[in-house]
Amino acid sequence: MRRLAGVEDEEKWLAEGIAGIQHNAFFMHRALDANNLREVLKYSALMLSELRTSKLSPQKYYDLYMRAFDQLRQLEVFFKDESRHGLPVVDLYELVQHAGNILPRMYLLCTVGSVYMKSKQAPSKDVLKDLVEMCRGVQHPIRGLFLRSYLAQVSRDKLPEIGSEYEGDANTVMDAVEFVLQNFTEMNKLWVRIQHQGPGTVREKQEKERNELRDLVGKNLHVLGQIEGVDLEMYKETVLPRVLEQVVNCKDELAQYYLMECIIQVFPDEYHLQTLETLLAACTQLMPTVDTKIVLTQLMDRLSNYAASSPDVLHEFLQVEAFAKLSNAIGKVIETQIEMPIIGAMTLFVSLLTFTLRVHPDRLDYVDQILGACVVKLSSVPKLEDARAMKQVVALLSAPLEKYNDIVTALTLSNYPRVMDHLDDGTNKVMAMLIIQSIMKNNSCISTADKVEVLFELIKGLIKDLDGTDTEELDEEDFQEEQNSVARLIHMLDNEEPEEMLKIICVVRKHLMTGGTRRLPFTVPPLVFSALRLVRQLDSQGGDITGEEVSATPRKIFQILNQTIEVLSSVPCPELALRLYLQCAEAASDCDLEPAAYEFFTQAFILYEEEIADSKAQVTAIHLIIGTLQRINVFGVENRDTLTHKATGYSARLLKKPDQCRAVYACSHLFWVDDIDGIKDGERALLCLRRALRIANAAQEMANATRGSSGPVTLFVEILNKYIYFYEKGNPHITPSDLQSLIELINTEMQSDDNGNRRTHSDPFFTSTLRYIRFQKQKGGLIGDKYDLIKL
Amino acid sequence: MVLVLALGDLHVPHRAADLPPKFKSMLVPGKIQHIICTGNLCIKEIHDYLKTICPDLHIARGEFDEDARYPETKILTIGQFKLGLCHGHQVIPWGDLDSLAMLQRQLDVDILVTGHTHQFTAYKHEGGVVINPGSATGAYSSINQDVNPSFVLMDIDGLRVVVYVYELIDGEVKVDKIDFKKTSTSNSAP
């Protein structure tokens, strides 16, 4: 039973190996000092024999190798100096081949070879060829790899590159390339031979070993990338084909993956562009287990960065038809690797899209094509469940949004909504929010009904309940955030042309109506105000263009508004609806549309009567009604009377007396509008004030009865202020004595109770009111005269 | 020197998508000591946003505000000044300065800040000053046909307040200022 080597064993062997090297190196140095060639060779060979071990893992072997390497450097110095050993280098080259074992023999030969090449007594290409072939004698993977690595190291500065001293008629760049290619090929073969065999733990170990060795192989590619004189031509005709040949033929998954990556990293991007077809073809020939998509993604990312580096390079991309080739290759890979999980395909599409947006931002058809391919792939699975894949799809959809700050561009991509259809509901909403955020961030304006239609299709996950979702599940805050985003979005839809704007409003309305009662309170208000803005625009633009059949008229829009606000009754939210009706009423009045304005008021009153029961809500509502009605001047006498009568009636019937009082005196303003041709019915205004006074008195009596003390005099002071208001405006029915008696009344009320609190509460108000009267008295002129009549 | 930001009637998201970008870049956190808001934000997001500009935030209830708990009126003292805050839909006729003066007397404040009309005003009358910062977003108003986004910054220094009004007109921010001085023998005195 073979025991697997434990770490302790390896440590021991390494220690033994190091000891061996040190031991023999000691004697080698003694021989070097004595210039004793024979002894030098003997002990160096013994030293190098330590490298013949097969017990060490690559990491440990490397340690041993480096120690030998250091010694060999000193040996080389010795070999170079003929005066020390007496042999011409040619003979030395012959002599070292007599070493007993092949590995020490080869190390010595490479060392001498280095000296030989430096001496220029033979063309370096010949020496290199000799060495690279003789290394074949060592077929053990680890030993062979390190040996060839040594060869690569010592030969590096002797390659006949362009501009090097070794260049000549007999030595060309081609020879250098040949040498490196051959070394590379042999090294790869050795490397691949460390196969995954045996039980799990053994295989794991071997894979680890292989990874530790890979840079030895990859180094050759780096060298190829650095050799002076390897131009595009040579790369295309010789270097790449030979390398790819080895990559494909070795049929080793690890090697293929690593080497493809290496090729992409090492060689310049322009070369990749020009050899794109070859590279991509190789990708399709790799072993099925190789993660080609990562390779392709890396390639595309590099090319994307290259494209971004300078605008001048873009034409190269066009020239080689980069997009077509890449997109075909990707298509093929996805097709052949049917087991590829969705995330893999999506990652590829994202890379390709990034590439396209950098290189061909104006080619929306390319972008759409990619999205189309994505749709096809997504359609092949019943349901997309992988969260990471989902994230990639979101990235895919977000990229065009970020690139084209104008959402409108993204809206023209026909496959965009189709991709969104494949997202699960949650992600669909996330994407919809991203779209809205993009619009808000860029302050985009969507200005045609068609585009609005497409947009609302895209964000339908926010607009309505998609099949299978239940809005009850959603967190309340999140839901509100969503709906508020939709609301804000509505204000980004705009067109100066009224006809088109009306179309937009109708499209939006159509979609919002599918939203259900939970959404309407959020989405209806912005729609209403958007429409009111249009009405105002139409009204200010003036009359109809003669003869033309226009559908965008205020009247038509008010009809739509009426139907829209009506829908809120299904929620129900009467307070909101009331406010919206009142807004519409005032707008209709501005357009001189009496019937529409009356209708809106009717609706508002109905809501008040039937739906608004909360007393606080009633108070606010009635003030809104009074405030709006006060401003409206479109009504004829009858209509106006009906409405003001109703308003005053409601005011008097509020629950709490103080509220009644205030609402009633507010109604006084319904009969007096301070415009040039405003109504100025002084009598009815005064009637309201008197009524308010009666209510205030009643309130005071009630307070006496129930609490044993009078309430505050605030109400009286408020009414006094109103009397002053109308007096000053010139209401003929209000006399100075009215004011005086009211002032007396207040004084009385204040003194009638010696509860100190009440005094301080209303004092400032009354005091400042009196102060105002005094101030007006001092004004002089008509005002002064008026106020003079009031005796304080 | 105490800086007080007065603004309101944003009506987000009912009538506007957001504050104008030019305003947003001006409203930097940490520079302002108090915010007085006339109401109609209307949503919590705006409340939170204002809070980031200044934590001392006072809001009066507007008729479209989502949060019904804001008070109808609010009184606060800043330096030598007593300020009153009310949205204004409660004072009829809307925008009528005499009626607003009455409210000012009732609240017994030096400066009354009120909104609802979406129209900037700064008006001095016998009882004090009435300031309407307008609509910070330029939102639609049934009362005012031509609304420009605006807000007010008050610099309160001793007995003096300088009122800066910022208005966005045709894409440019225009600033105007008005000085008010309080006489020491003012309203609040038994």
mmCIF file with all atom_site columns, C-alpha atoms in Angstrom, chain B residues 5-10 19 27 35-39 50 57 85 113 133-134 136 150-152:
data_model
loop_
_atom_site.group_PDB
_atom_site.id
_atom_site.type_symbol
_atom_site.label_atom_id
_atom_site.label_alt_id
_atom_site.label_comp_id
_atom_site.label_asym_id
_atom_site.label_entity_id
_atom_site.label_seq_id
_atom_site.pdbx_PDB_ins_code
_atom_site.Cartn_x
_atom_site.Cartn_y
_atom_site.Cartn_z
_atom_site.occupancy
_atom_site.B_iso_or_equiv
_atom_site.pdbx_formal_charge
_atom_site.auth_seq_id
_atom_site.auth_comp_id
_atom_site.auth_asym_id
_atom_site.auth_atom_id
_atom_site.pdbx_PDB_model_num
ATOM 1  C CA . LEU B 1 5   ? -35.292 79.171 5.534  1.00 0.00 ? 5   LEU B CA 1
ATOM 2  C CA . ALA B 1 6   ? -38.950 79.716 4.697  1.00 0.00 ? 6   ALA B CA 1
ATOM 3  C CA . LEU B 1 7   ? -40.508 77.656 1.949  1.00 0.00 ? 7   LEU B CA 1
ATOM 4  C CA . GLY B 1 8   ? -43.575 75.641 1.138  1.00 0.00 ? 8   GLY B CA 1
ATOM 5  C CA . ASP B 1 9   ? -46.262 74.515 -1.284 1.00 0.00 ? 9   ASP B CA 1
ATOM 6  C CA . LEU B 1 10  ? -43.917 72.057 -2.962 1.00 0.00 ? 10  LEU B CA 1
ATOM 7  C CA . LEU B 1 19  ? -37.379 70.947 -6.336 1.00 0.00 ? 19  LEU B CA 1
ATOM 8  C CA . LEU B 1 27  ? -29.798 74.281 -0.076 1.00 0.00 ? 27  LEU B CA 1
ATOM 9  C CA . ILE B 1 35  ? -36.633 75.829 8.557  1.00 0.00 ? 35  ILE B CA 1
ATOM 10 C CA . ILE B 1 36  ? -40.183 77.144 8.498  1.00 0.00 ? 36  ILE B CA 1
ATOM 11 C CA . CYS B 1 37  ? -42.433 75.361 6.090  1.00 0.00 ? 37  CYS B CA 1
ATOM 12 C CA . THR B 1 38  ? -45.870 76.636 5.154  1.00 0.00 ? 38  THR B CA 1
ATOM 13 C CA . GLY B 1 39  ? -47.113 73.150 4.282  1.00 0.00 ? 39  GLY B CA 1
ATOM 14 C CA . LEU B 1 50  ? -35.812 69.056 4.577  1.00 0.00 ? 50  LEU B CA 1
ATOM 15 C CA . LEU B 1 57  ? -37.919 71.885 11.088 1.00 0.00 ? 57  LEU B CA 1
ATOM 16 C CA . LEU B 1 85  ? -46.699 79.909 10.793 1.00 0.00 ? 85  LEU B CA 1
ATOM 17 C CA . VAL B 1 113 ? -45.244 83.242 7.420  1.00 0.00 ? 113 VAL B CA 1
ATOM 18 C CA . PRO B 1 133 ? -42.355 82.370 0.287  1.00 0.00 ? 133 PRO B CA 1
ATOM 19 C CA . GLY B 1 134 ? -44.364 81.177 -2.691 1.00 0.00 ? 134 GLY B CA 1
ATOM 20 C CA . ALA B 1 136 ? -40.541 76.184 -3.960 1.00 0.00 ? 136 ALA B CA 1
ATOM 21 C CA . SER B 1 150 ? -39.350 80.644 -5.064 1.00 0.00 ? 150 SER B CA 1
ATOM 22 C CA . PHE B 1 151 ? -38.251 80.468 -1.457 1.00 0.00 ? 151 PHE B CA 1
ATOM 23 C CA . VAL B 1 152 ? -37.164 82.892 1.251  1.00 0.00 ? 152 VAL B CA 1
#
